[in-house]
C-alpha cells in the first residue's frame, strides 16, 4: 500500500511558477513509475508528466518546455516544477504511482492560473 500526499498548489498569475510535491509513504518507492495528472472542470483526467524508476521522463505536448518532473528517492518524493503557467493549466493536479498491477492516487491539489 502506498499513500500519496500532494502539496504546493495555489493561485498564481499567468507567466508565474509553482512547484508541486508528492510525498509517498510505504516501501519500494524507487521502483514505482510516478506520474502527475490533471483534471479541469468538465474534462477528462490527463497525463501531464511521468517518470520511471530509472529517471526517464515524458511530458504532454502542452507542457513540454515549461514543466519539469523529478524524483528524490531518498525522500520518497516527486516534484513538478511548473513555469510559464497559463490559464489553461488550471486544474486539480493528482499524483499517481504505478507498479505492476498496483495503481495509487493522491487526493489532488488545486492549481489556478489567473489571466
C-alpha positions as a Markdown table, in Angstrom:
| # | Residue | x | y | z |
|---|---|---|---|---|
| 1 | Unk | 0.0 | 0.0 | 0.0 |
| 2 | Unk | 1.3 | 3.5 | -0.9 |
| 3 | Unk | -0.2 | 6.7 | 0.3 |
| 4 | Unk | 0.4 | 9.9 | -1.7 |
| 5 | Unk | 0.1 | 13.4 | -0.4 |
| 6 | Unk | 0.3 | 16.3 | -2.8 |
| 7 | Unk | 1.2 | 19.9 | -1.9 |
| 8 | Unk | 2.2 | 23.1 | -3.5 |
| 9 | Unk | -0.9 | 24.1 | -5.4 |
| 10 | Unk | -2.4 | 27.6 | -5.2 |
| 11 | Unk | -3.3 | 30.7 | -7.1 |
| 12 | Unk | -0.8 | 32.2 | -9.5 |
| 13 | Unk | -0.9 | 34.8 | -12.3 |
| 14 | Unk | -0.2 | 33.8 | -15.8 |
| 15 | Unk | 3.5 | 33.6 | -16.5 |
| 16 | Unk | 4.2 | 32.6 | -12.9 |
| 17 | Unk | 5.6 | 29.4 | -11.4 |
| 18 | Unk | 4.6 | 26.8 | -8.9 |
| 19 | Unk | 6.3 | 23.6 | -7.7 |
| 20 | Unk | 4.1 | 20.7 | -6.7 |
| 21 | Unk | 5.4 | 18.0 | -4.4 |
| 22 | Unk | 4.1 | 14.5 | -3.8 |
| 23 | Unk | 5.3 | 12.6 | -0.8 |
| 24 | Unk | 4.9 | 8.9 | -0.7 |
| 25 | Unk | 4.7 | 6.5 | 2.2 |
| 26 | Unk | 5.3 | 2.8 | 2.0 |
| 27 | Unk | 8.2 | 0.7 | 0.7 |
| 28 | Unk | 9.7 | 0.3 | -2.7 |
| 29 | Unk | 9.1 | 3.9 | -3.8 |
| 30 | Unk | 12.1 | 3.8 | -6.1 |
| 31 | Unk | 10.6 | 1.0 | -8.1 |
| 32 | Unk | 7.4 | 2.9 | -8.9 |
| 33 | Unk | 6.7 | 4.7 | -12.1 |
| 34 | Unk | 5.3 | 8.1 | -10.9 |
| 35 | Unk | 3.0 | 10.4 | -12.7 |
| 36 | Unk | 1.3 | 13.8 | -12.5 |
| 37 | Unk | -2.2 | 14.0 | -13.9 |
| 38 | Unk | -4.6 | 16.9 | -14.0 |
| 39 | Unk | -8.3 | 17.3 | -14.4 |
| 40 | Unk | -10.0 | 20.5 | -15.3 |
| 41 | Unk | -13.8 | 21.1 | -14.8 |
| 42 | Unk | -15.8 | 19.2 | -17.4 |
| 43 | Unk | -12.7 | 17.5 | -18.8 |
| 44 | Unk | -11.2 | 14.1 | -18.5 |
| 45 | Unk | -8.1 | 13.5 | -16.4 |
| 46 | Unk | -5.0 | 13.7 | -18.5 |
| 47 | Unk | -1.4 | 12.7 | -18.0 |
| 48 | Unk | 0.9 | 15.8 | -17.6 |
| 49 | Unk | 4.2 | 14.1 | -16.9 |
| 50 | Unk | 5.7 | 10.8 | -15.9 |
| 51 | Unk | 9.0 | 9.5 | -14.6 |
| 52 | Unk | 10.2 | 5.9 | -14.5 |
| 53 | Unk | 12.2 | 4.2 | -11.8 |
| 54 | Unk | 15.2 | 4.8 | -13.9 |
| 55 | Unk | 14.5 | 8.5 | -14.2 |
| 56 | Unk | 13.2 | 8.6 | -17.7 |
| 57 | Unk | 10.7 | 11.4 | -18.1 |
| 58 | Unk | 7.9 | 12.1 | -20.6 |
| 59 | Unk | 5.6 | 15.1 | -20.9 |
| 60 | Unk | 2.3 | 16.0 | -22.5 |
| 61 | Unk | 2.9 | 18.2 | -25.6 |
| 62 | Unk | 1.0 | 21.0 | -23.9 |
| 63 | Unk | 3.6 | 21.3 | -21.1 |
| 64 | Unk | 6.8 | 20.4 | -22.8 |
| 65 | Unk | 9.5 | 23.1 | -22.2 |
| 66 | Unk | 7.5 | 24.6 | -19.3 |
| 67 | Unk | 7.1 | 21.8 | -16.8 |
| 68 | Unk | 9.8 | 19.6 | -15.3 |
| 69 | Unk | 9.2 | 16.4 | -13.3 |
| 70 | Unk | 11.9 | 15.0 | -11.0 |
| 71 | Unk | 12.1 | 12.4 | -8.2 |
| 72 | Unk | 14.1 | 12.2 | -5.0 |
| 73 | Unk | 14.1 | 8.5 | -3.9 |
| 74 | Unk | 15.9 | 9.3 | -0.7 |
| 75 | Unk | 12.9 | 11.5 | 0.3 |
| 76 | Unk | 10.2 | 9.3 | -1.3 |
| 77 | Unk | 9.1 | 12.4 | -3.2 |
| 78 | Unk | 8.4 | 13.6 | -6.7 |
| 79 | Unk | 8.2 | 17.1 | -7.9 |
| 80 | Unk | 6.6 | 19.0 | -10.7 |
| 81 | Unk | 8.2 | 22.4 | -11.5 |
| 82 | Unk | 5.7 | 24.4 | -13.5 |
| 83 | Unk | 7.0 | 27.6 | -15.2 |
| 84 | Unk | 5.3 | 30.0 | -17.6 |
| 85 | Unk | 1.9 | 29.0 | -16.3 |
| 86 | Unk | -1.1 | 29.6 | -18.5 |
| 87 | Unk | -4.8 | 29.9 | -17.6 |
| 88 | Unk | -5.4 | 26.6 | -19.4 |
| 89 | Unk | -3.1 | 24.9 | -16.8 |
| 90 | Unk | -5.9 | 25.5 | -14.2 |
| 91 | Unk | -6.9 | 22.1 | -12.9 |
| 92 | Unk | -6.7 | 19.7 | -9.9 |
| 93 | Unk | -3.3 | 18.0 | -10.1 |
| 94 | Unk | -3.1 | 14.4 | -9.0 |
| 95 | Unk | 0.0 | 12.3 | -8.1 |
| 96 | Unk | 0.0 | 8.7 | -9.3 |
| 97 | Unk | 2.2 | 5.7 | -8.5 |
| 98 | Unk | 2.2 | 2.5 | -10.6 |
| 99 | Unk | 4.0 | -0.8 | -10.1 |
| 100 | Unk | 2.8 | -4.0 | -11.9 |
| 101 | Unk | -0.9 | -4.2 | -11.1 |
| 102 | Unk | -0.7 | -1.6 | -8.3 |
| 103 | Unk | -2.1 | 1.8 | -9.0 |
| 104 | Unk | -2.3 | 4.5 | -6.3 |
| 105 | Unk | -3.6 | 8.1 | -6.4 |
| 106 | Unk | -3.2 | 11.1 | -4.2 |
| 107 | Unk | -6.1 | 13.4 | -3.2 |
| 108 | Unk | -5.2 | 16.1 | -5.6 |
| 109 | Unk | -4.1 | 19.8 | -5.2 |
| 110 | Unk | -5.8 | 22.7 | -6.9 |
| 111 | Unk | -3.8 | 24.9 | -9.3 |
| 112 | Unk | -5.5 | 28.1 | -10.5 |
| 113 | Unk | -3.8 | 30.4 | -13.0 |
| 114 | Unk | -5.4 | 33.8 | -13.4 |
| 115 | Unk | -5.1 | 35.8 | -16.6 |
